Amino acid sequence: MDYLDLVNVYEELEKTTKRLEKSDIISRLLKKASVEDLEQIMYLIQGKVFPNWDERKIGMSSKLALRAVTLATGASKEEVEKMLNKLGDLGKVAEELTKEKEQVTLVQHKLTVKKVFDNIRKLSVLEGEGTVNKKIGLVAELLTSAKPIEAKFIIRTVLEVLRVGVAEGILRDAIAKAYDVDFKEVEQAFDLMNDYSEVAKVAKKKSLGKIGLTIMRPINAMLAIRVETIEDAFKALGKPALFEYKLDGFRVQIHKKDNKILLFTRGMENVTNQFKETLNHIEKNIKGDSYVLDSEFVGYDAKTGKYLPFQNISQRIKRKYDIEDIAKRFPVEVNLFDIMYYEGKDLTKETQEQRRKFLEKIVKQVPKKIVLTKKLVTDNEKEAKKFYKESLKAGNEGVMVKNLKTIYQPGRRVGGWLKIKSIMETLDLVISGAEWGEGKRATWLSSFTLSCRKDSEFLDVGKVGTGIKEKDEEGITFKQLTKLLKPNIIKQEGKIVKIKPSLVVEIAYEEIQKSPTYSSGYALRFPRVLRVRYDKGVKDIDTIYKIKEIYSKQIK
Ligand code: AMP
């Protein structure tokens, strides 16, 4: 297929924001495309040349793209930069300059979709010194043969800013329309393949039903629906049900085949390299040559062994350098809870009960390295509540409740899994007091008293010191808070200060308890400052009535 045919479709897509029209436009393109072109078209229409989960990235900086434009059009660097300042889009600059050039040169080759795709794919294998010129050359080669409008989209594609508004749902509908298949089938196939190019090819052959899990390629993670109480969970799932701790880490799908292990996040990112230290634990303690497992990686403090909330380890996910150093500072424990494939067999259609039992057979648990999530199978509400409380006590988010008979349904929130979380809504509260710190913290206010409102009165609901940083990094620091609050100090006794309520903070917490200690009669368990709400005033803060309401809905 000529690249111009695809570019015409890009232009049509740009002209409409309507989903239905967009999927019609794409379905017409798909009908025209041969099987060979289909794969490339599906990637390029999304502005990509690789599936989501692929480690390879195009990796072309705007600086290099600019040099490719100068090389292909003969314009000077200054000229290109000047135009870029004016037009704000290097794609448009390439288009304009190609127009000017077109008037003087006659020779032009026809660009095919394949040529564009191949050259862009080659960019990703070129890394490091000495490859810069090759990269520029690959893009310039395309631009030299391009018509002005083609040049615009080539640049946008290599810079990964295509912007023609093609969301996944639109592709799904386009495939369903083009090949006259049920959109649900297309969606299910996508949940397993995570690649619309592959799905389109299979749909064209009318074999969507035959798609299964492919090892070493992530499937979409099964998801849970939130319910508020254990009673609701039993009502929805029946009795007995499988309860598991809901850990506050991040989801990792583990694939192993031919002595190679790959780790993928829920967003399909390959994080094998970032969590290299876990590969050894996995290899050593799980029986089998090939498998796909579902797990949560949970961080803990290297010194104290205490589990840490997700925020503490989140920086490891995107880390590209000093990986070993950060791995030592923020180690993770692999918590396994499901198995979807084992030694050549797809297990997604087995029941939850069978999968969990099977998983237990192949794992040797080593605390702080690799373990199974804590579980309880029960039909008893009291027992379930006790388990839920234990989970909270251990610092977790709540519990997952799983239907014993459910199959593994990739990407679906269909009710086979439920979640009960303790952290309910956050509260907006005002700071009404604090204490001066000690030692090196003597110039800082700390231990901030939080108040809610009862009509025009303020009532205390607890004290907070967590979520505030010591050093200047992302988030609010003690120093900043002190600066903000100091002018509002109205009384001081020893280290204790009373502050005129004015600064509003958003607070997360795990539970609300009854408490005689505070004037509201309630206390927040494990409160944590999320952010200062500069946009809110004291009249906007939450009331005692709201706190009472949340308390009454909590699991007791
Ligand atoms: P949420 O992100 O609130 O929708 O909750 C779902 C997430 O909880 C999953 O994607 C997992 O990362 C996490 N999770 C923690 N513990 C478990 C567990 N035992 N089973 C399944 N997911 C869990």
XYZ file of C-alpha atoms and ligand atoms in Angstrom:
579
model
C 0.000 0.000 0.000
C 1.187 3.495 -0.736
C 2.012 5.572 2.314
C -0.115 8.320 0.799
C -3.225 6.141 1.195
C -2.539 5.930 4.917
C -1.787 9.630 5.135
C -5.141 10.396 3.529
C -6.752 8.365 6.298
C -4.805 10.306 8.944
C -6.210 13.490 7.466
C -9.742 12.164 7.473
C -9.335 11.100 11.102
C -8.066 14.515 12.074
C -11.216 16.102 10.732
C -13.632 14.352 13.069
C -13.893 13.778 16.792
C -16.775 11.330 16.481
C -15.880 7.795 17.499
C -18.309 6.218 15.093
C -16.948 8.131 12.123
C -13.403 7.332 13.132
C -14.077 3.608 13.356
C -15.845 3.724 9.966
C -12.853 5.417 8.363
C -10.469 2.815 9.766
C -12.700 -0.112 8.903
C -12.744 1.019 5.257
C -8.950 1.127 5.299
C -8.747 -2.358 6.812
C -11.039 -3.785 4.161
C -8.707 -2.486 1.481
C -5.515 -3.714 3.122
C -3.762 -6.972 2.240
C -2.706 -9.327 5.052
C 0.895 -8.200 4.555
C 0.033 -4.509 4.964
C -2.404 -5.064 7.792
C 0.149 -5.449 10.558
C 2.028 -2.292 9.647
C -1.092 -0.238 9.091
C -2.495 -1.149 12.481
C 0.678 -0.022 14.218
C 1.092 3.137 12.172
C -2.515 4.197 12.663
C -1.757 4.242 16.402
C 1.469 6.160 15.761
C 3.579 3.162 16.739
C 5.758 0.489 15.225
C 5.817 -1.905 18.182
C 3.167 -3.411 20.460
C 2.701 -1.831 23.911
C 4.631 -4.494 25.730
C 7.652 -4.526 23.457
C 10.878 -3.302 25.019
C 11.977 -1.602 21.830
C 11.159 2.068 21.528
C 11.562 4.426 18.545
C 13.815 6.685 20.629
C 14.249 9.613 18.230
C 14.876 12.935 19.933
C 13.449 16.136 18.486
C 17.018 17.378 18.035
C 17.841 14.484 15.715
C 14.551 14.800 13.865
C 15.372 18.441 13.255
C 18.712 17.470 11.774
C 16.972 14.969 9.497
C 14.712 17.758 8.249
C 17.688 19.993 7.460
C 19.463 17.166 5.669
C 16.461 16.227 3.574
C 15.288 19.694 2.643
C 18.570 21.534 2.417
C 17.312 24.224 4.802
C 19.732 25.551 7.401
C 19.445 24.714 11.084
C 18.627 28.340 11.875
C 15.925 28.425 9.253
C 14.293 25.240 10.602
C 14.478 26.500 14.175
C 12.919 29.811 13.209
C 10.033 28.082 11.480
C 9.626 25.727 14.402
C 9.259 28.676 16.756
C 6.579 30.075 14.521
C 4.660 26.892 13.700
C 5.273 24.977 16.943
C 5.268 21.596 15.202
C 8.254 20.051 13.446
C 5.871 18.005 11.299
C 4.407 21.187 9.841
C 7.876 22.613 9.322
C 8.848 19.508 7.338
C 5.653 19.854 5.314
C 6.320 23.486 4.439
C 9.948 22.951 3.567
C 9.110 19.937 1.411
C 6.604 22.080 -0.484
C 9.309 24.632 -1.240
C 11.703 21.932 -2.339
C 9.099 20.194 -4.465
C 8.999 23.197 -6.727
C 12.657 22.848 -7.641
C 13.151 19.086 -7.782
C 11.211 16.826 -10.053
C 12.372 13.357 -9.137
C 10.300 11.617 -6.512
C 10.002 8.027 -5.467
C 6.752 6.657 -4.255
C 6.782 5.862 -0.550
C 5.164 2.634 0.551
C 3.771 1.871 3.989
C 6.360 -0.891 4.242
C 9.300 1.404 3.547
C 8.176 3.934 6.163
C 7.509 1.220 8.706
C 10.832 -0.552 8.116
C 12.909 2.597 8.381
C 11.203 3.713 11.607
C 11.609 0.273 13.142
C 15.315 0.329 12.339
C 15.686 3.475 14.471
C 15.137 1.500 17.647
C 18.074 -0.846 17.153
C 20.466 2.027 16.818
C 21.756 3.166 20.148
C 24.876 4.880 21.344
C 27.630 6.801 19.660
C 28.210 6.450 15.964
C 24.592 5.590 15.315
C 23.338 9.176 15.321
C 24.123 9.741 11.659
C 22.489 6.471 10.694
C 19.316 7.488 12.522
C 19.232 10.859 10.849
C 19.894 9.151 7.519
C 16.955 6.750 7.904
C 14.502 9.571 8.560
C 16.022 11.867 5.927
C 15.744 9.080 3.363
C 11.999 8.948 3.961
C 11.632 12.724 3.894
C 13.519 12.993 0.614
C 10.959 10.788 -1.102
C 7.988 12.251 0.717
C 5.260 14.522 -0.522
C 4.727 17.511 1.820
C 1.800 15.959 3.643
C 3.675 12.670 4.016
C 6.646 14.518 5.505
C 4.397 15.956 8.206
C 3.165 12.553 9.337
C 6.584 10.900 9.104
C 7.980 13.446 11.545
C 5.008 13.139 13.869
C 5.379 9.359 13.861
C 9.107 9.308 14.608
C 8.535 11.808 17.414
C 5.628 9.685 18.706
C 3.115 12.540 18.560
C 0.794 11.424 15.788
C -2.343 12.958 17.354
C -5.074 11.638 15.094
C -7.183 10.509 18.050
C -7.368 6.743 17.704
C -8.200 5.175 21.049
C -8.228 1.423 21.549
C -12.021 1.217 21.566
C -12.104 2.756 18.078
C -9.694 0.129 16.742
C -11.756 -2.615 18.303
C -14.929 -1.360 16.611
C -13.139 -0.842 13.299
C -11.900 -4.454 13.269
C -15.346 -5.763 14.202
C -16.933 -3.773 11.375
C -14.303 -4.548 8.750
C -14.458 -8.312 9.221
C -18.026 -8.611 10.451
C -17.161 -10.144 13.818
C -18.529 -9.491 17.314
C -16.729 -6.600 19.040
C -16.669 -8.594 22.285
C -14.638 -11.290 20.566
C -12.223 -8.642 19.326
C -11.899 -7.243 22.831
C -11.270 -10.642 24.365
C -8.614 -11.377 21.780
C -6.965 -8.045 22.536
C -6.944 -8.794 26.269
C -4.903 -11.892 25.471
C -2.621 -10.556 22.726
C -2.257 -6.877 23.603
C -1.567 -6.130 20.011
C -4.231 -4.889 17.578
C -2.053 -5.791 14.599
C -2.193 -9.453 15.527
C -5.864 -9.267 16.419
C -6.715 -7.727 13.027
C -4.838 -10.470 11.186
C -6.646 -13.200 13.102
C -10.010 -11.460 12.711
C -9.506 -11.300 8.952
C -9.047 -15.088 8.990
C -12.140 -15.395 11.206
C -10.192 -17.330 13.843
C -10.574 -15.044 16.873
C -12.033 -17.889 18.923
C -8.780 -19.822 18.661
C -6.647 -17.167 20.338
C -5.241 -18.197 23.685
C -2.605 -16.939 26.037
C 0.837 -16.626 24.432
C 3.720 -17.154 26.763
C 6.276 -14.324 27.072
C 3.615 -11.841 26.004
C 1.583 -10.139 28.756
C -2.159 -10.577 28.968
C -4.352 -7.875 30.469
C -4.624 -8.280 34.210
C -7.894 -9.450 35.731
C -9.462 -6.608 37.691
C -11.736 -6.256 40.674
C -14.933 -4.354 41.400
C -15.073 -2.406 44.632
C -17.637 -3.244 47.305
C -17.980 -1.633 50.699
C -18.671 -4.515 53.067
C -18.033 -8.211 53.638
C -21.806 -8.791 53.529
C -21.953 -7.241 50.060
C -19.041 -9.428 48.955
C -20.782 -12.625 50.093
C -24.024 -11.454 48.536
C -22.317 -10.965 45.201
C -20.133 -14.075 45.173
C -21.992 -16.605 47.300
C -20.407 -18.672 50.048
C -17.692 -19.724 50.620
C -15.288 -17.257 48.998
C -11.523 -16.821 48.854
C -10.201 -13.844 50.818
C -6.687 -12.547 50.289
C -4.710 -9.648 51.719
C -4.865 -6.713 49.350
C -1.282 -5.566 49.304
C -0.145 -2.047 48.567
C 2.522 -2.733 45.975
C 2.246 -3.041 42.245
C 1.040 -5.735 39.920
C 3.629 -7.844 38.102
C 2.976 -10.613 35.594
C 5.781 -13.151 35.540
C 6.507 -15.159 32.370
C 9.086 -17.923 32.153
C 10.161 -19.979 29.164
C 13.460 -21.471 27.970
C 15.314 -20.343 31.109
C 14.287 -16.754 30.498
C 12.055 -14.728 32.785
C 10.153 -11.573 31.850
C 8.328 -9.212 34.226
C 5.512 -6.942 33.074
C 3.563 -4.255 34.930
C -0.200 -3.876 34.665
C 0.466 -1.191 32.043
C 2.364 -3.802 29.942
C 5.740 -2.277 30.616
C 8.627 -4.695 30.620
C 10.376 -4.158 33.976
C 12.593 -7.252 33.989
C 15.718 -5.164 34.118
C 14.470 -2.888 36.892
C 13.739 -5.856 39.185
C 16.589 -8.162 38.197
C 17.234 -9.194 41.784
C 13.887 -11.012 41.946
C 14.662 -13.287 38.981
C 16.886 -15.466 41.087
C 14.215 -15.911 43.793
C 11.667 -16.798 41.134
C 13.962 -19.214 39.324
C 15.035 -20.970 42.518
C 11.723 -21.272 44.334
C 9.164 -22.018 41.649
C 9.053 -25.455 40.113
C 8.668 -25.633 36.344
C 10.217 -24.706 33.018
C 7.439 -22.515 31.700
C 4.714 -20.567 33.466
C 2.756 -17.330 33.709
C 2.043 -16.027 37.201
C 0.218 -13.069 38.674
C 1.747 -11.258 41.619
C 2.121 -8.083 43.604
C 5.628 -6.755 44.324
C 5.701 -5.141 47.746
C 8.509 -2.899 48.969
C 10.033 -3.059 52.418
C 12.576 -1.108 54.369
C 15.994 -2.737 53.952
C 16.951 -1.924 57.562
C 13.795 -2.550 59.573
C 12.090 -5.069 57.280
C 8.867 -3.074 57.583
C 6.609 -3.079 54.534
C 6.373 0.227 52.704
C 3.508 1.799 50.798
C 3.630 1.790 47.023
C 4.870 5.380 46.687
C 8.191 4.384 48.224
C 9.056 1.864 45.554
C 7.279 3.426 42.597
C 10.505 5.163 41.578
C 12.026 1.764 40.783
C 9.613 1.113 37.919
C 10.892 3.793 35.541
C 14.495 3.697 36.710
C 17.002 3.303 33.880
C 20.282 3.879 35.751
C 21.798 2.953 39.154
C 19.358 0.073 39.211
C 21.405 -2.058 41.583
C 21.867 0.727 44.059
C 18.168 1.521 44.283
C 17.337 -2.203 44.447
C 19.423 -2.446 47.612
C 17.745 0.551 49.186
C 14.202 -0.457 48.246
C 14.006 -4.244 48.075
C 10.763 -5.942 47.103
C 9.019 -9.135 48.127
C 7.261 -11.114 45.373
C 3.717 -11.997 46.532
C 2.161 -14.587 44.233
C -1.593 -15.038 43.961
C -2.465 -16.627 40.617
C -1.253 -18.830 37.806
C -2.480 -18.616 34.218
C -0.188 -21.020 32.350
C 1.990 -23.968 33.215
C 4.229 -26.230 31.120
C 2.447 -25.638 27.836
C -1.056 -25.548 29.289
C -3.343 -22.497 29.389
C -4.917 -22.456 32.874
C -7.098 -19.366 32.473
C -10.228 -21.498 32.111
C -9.534 -23.454 35.317
C -11.394 -22.257 38.422
C -9.880 -19.850 40.939
C -9.822 -22.645 43.497
C -7.902 -24.988 41.204
C -5.448 -22.311 40.144
C -4.646 -21.255 43.702
C -4.199 -24.887 44.804
C -1.914 -25.540 41.894
C 0.122 -22.431 42.613
C 0.614 -23.532 46.207
C 2.093 -26.809 44.978
C 4.847 -25.268 42.887
C 6.055 -22.469 45.159
C 8.577 -22.716 47.963
C 8.059 -19.677 50.145
C 11.012 -17.631 51.378
C 9.881 -14.630 53.450
C 11.016 -11.234 52.139
C 11.895 -12.867 48.847
C 8.986 -14.818 47.459
C 5.728 -15.763 49.187
C 2.069 -16.512 48.490
C -0.490 -13.860 49.448
C -2.146 -14.663 52.785
C -5.525 -16.252 52.208
C -8.635 -17.510 53.915
C -11.442 -19.559 52.422
C -14.553 -19.052 54.507
C -18.319 -18.792 54.517
C -18.313 -17.089 57.881
C -18.747 -13.325 58.104
C -17.116 -13.029 61.500
C -14.040 -14.912 60.361
C -13.851 -12.831 57.208
C -14.020 -9.599 59.216
C -11.263 -10.823 61.506
C -9.117 -11.556 58.466
C -9.859 -8.111 57.050
C -8.786 -6.475 60.312
C -5.610 -8.525 60.415
C -4.830 -7.374 56.903
C -5.257 -3.724 57.911
C -3.156 -4.262 60.997
C -0.371 -5.637 58.828
C -0.450 -2.320 56.947
C -2.374 -3.458 53.878
C -5.051 -1.672 51.860
C -7.848 -4.131 52.620
C -8.806 -7.493 51.150
C -9.551 -9.046 47.784
C -12.523 -11.388 47.690
C -12.504 -13.955 44.902
C -15.190 -16.252 43.595
C -13.864 -19.802 43.989
C -15.375 -20.816 40.671
C -14.280 -17.869 38.530
C -12.041 -18.357 35.520
C -9.204 -15.870 34.940
C -10.826 -13.114 32.915
C -8.148 -10.844 31.461
C -8.877 -7.151 31.553
C -12.358 -7.588 32.939
C -14.119 -6.102 35.927
C -16.867 -8.659 35.799
C -17.350 -9.450 39.427
C -15.289 -12.630 39.735
C -12.968 -10.576 41.908
C -14.037 -7.922 44.392
C -11.987 -5.555 46.506
C -12.722 -4.032 49.870
C -10.469 -1.115 50.665
C -10.156 0.606 53.979
C -9.004 3.933 52.740
C -12.258 5.521 51.925
C -12.589 9.026 50.742
C -9.878 11.478 51.673
C -10.837 14.304 54.035
C -10.113 17.995 53.694
C -9.217 19.248 57.157
C -7.705 22.356 58.643
C -4.558 22.612 60.763
C -5.397 24.105 64.157
C -2.302 23.320 66.200
C 1.220 21.897 66.166
C 4.330 21.242 68.247
C 7.821 22.627 67.823
C 10.260 19.854 67.003
C 13.367 18.815 68.873
C 17.097 18.801 68.089
C 17.747 19.539 64.464
C 14.014 19.906 63.940
C 13.721 22.643 66.560
C 12.903 25.315 63.995
C 10.167 23.215 62.423
C 6.592 22.736 63.468
C 5.544 19.095 63.529
C 2.736 16.851 64.785
C -0.054 18.928 63.315
C -3.498 18.918 64.877
C -6.270 18.382 62.347
C -9.771 19.758 62.719
C -13.080 19.330 61.017
C -16.007 21.713 61.206
C -19.259 21.621 63.136
C -21.125 24.586 61.747
C -18.897 27.504 62.796
C -16.935 25.543 65.412
C -13.721 23.508 64.875
C -13.329 20.021 66.363
C -10.092 18.003 66.521
C -9.889 14.606 64.811
C -6.244 13.692 65.233
C -2.622 14.588 64.700
C -0.520 14.052 61.616
C 3.215 13.920 60.953
C 3.271 11.503 58.026
C 3.331 12.458 54.371
C 5.403 15.577 55.072
C 8.953 15.534 53.729
C 12.177 16.492 55.496
C 14.082 17.394 52.361
C 13.057 19.443 49.361
C 11.604 16.923 46.984
C 8.179 16.374 45.563
C 5.456 17.223 48.078
C 5.255 19.541 51.056
C 8.119 19.844 53.568
C 8.119 20.636 57.313
C 9.988 23.816 56.513
C 7.368 24.987 54.021
C 4.499 24.146 56.350
C 6.193 26.013 59.194
C 6.569 29.077 56.987
C 2.914 28.921 56.010
C 1.621 28.414 59.555
C 3.909 30.619 61.665
C 2.073 33.903 60.968
C -1.130 32.278 62.224
C 0.155 31.124 65.616
C -2.224 32.543 68.209
C -0.928 30.994 71.412
C 2.165 29.151 72.585
C 2.700 27.054 75.712
C 6.087 25.373 75.875
C 6.412 23.539 72.620
C 2.681 23.431 71.950
C 1.191 26.040 69.660
C -2.358 26.892 68.769
C -2.913 27.966 65.205
C -5.722 29.986 63.710
C -7.489 27.535 61.368
C -6.711 28.640 57.822
C -4.486 26.144 56.031
C -6.434 23.232 54.511
C -4.786 19.870 53.898
C -6.080 16.754 52.172
C -5.719 13.738 54.429
C -5.741 10.021 53.677
C -6.269 7.549 56.516
C -7.060 3.915 57.069
C -9.959 4.021 59.417
C -12.030 6.276 61.631
C -12.220 5.249 65.268
C -14.277 6.550 68.185
C -11.949 8.360 70.578
C -12.340 10.346 73.788
C -8.959 12.030 73.152
C -10.249 14.487 70.579
C -13.026 17.037 70.848
C -14.874 15.554 67.868
C -15.112 12.178 69.652
C -13.423 10.539 66.638
C -9.830 9.878 65.610
C -8.246 9.076 62.262
C -6.111 5.948 62.197
C -2.822 6.372 60.292
C -3.541 9.814 58.853
C -1.236 10.997 56.075
C -0.949 14.390 54.387
C -1.554 14.075 50.667
C -1.312 17.736 49.726
C -2.011 21.286 50.808
C -5.298 22.493 49.353
C -4.394 26.081 48.609
C -7.585 26.195 46.567
C -9.787 25.601 49.607
C -10.753 27.783 52.508
C -11.924 26.834 56.011
C -15.541 26.953 54.966
C -14.846 24.173 52.437
C -13.458 21.630 54.901
C -15.242 18.421 55.826
C -17.705 18.383 58.675
C -18.238 16.170 61.705
C -21.411 14.935 59.998
C -19.377 13.614 57.084
C -16.981 11.879 59.474
C -19.884 10.264 61.324
C -21.322 9.085 58.032
C -18.036 7.497 56.902
C -17.643 5.905 60.335
C -21.071 4.309 60.111
C -20.278 2.774 56.705
C -17.000 1.251 57.847
C -16.563 -2.430 58.470
C -16.537 -3.045 62.190
P -7.173 -1.403 42.491
O -5.856 -0.938 41.945
O -7.647 -0.675 43.673
O -8.221 -1.566 41.392
O -6.947 -2.888 43.025
C -6.487 -3.910 42.205
C -5.021 -4.124 42.430
O -4.753 -4.630 43.723
C -4.432 -5.190 41.533
O -4.151 -4.706 40.247
C -3.181 -5.592 42.273
O -2.104 -4.768 41.883
C -3.504 -5.293 43.725
N -3.551 -6.471 44.605
C -3.063 -6.512 45.858
N -3.261 -7.694 46.435
C -3.897 -8.475 45.528
C -4.392 -9.811 45.540
N -4.275 -10.593 46.610
N -5.015 -10.263 44.417
C -5.156 -9.472 43.331
N -4.705 -8.202 43.265
C -4.087 -7.690 44.345
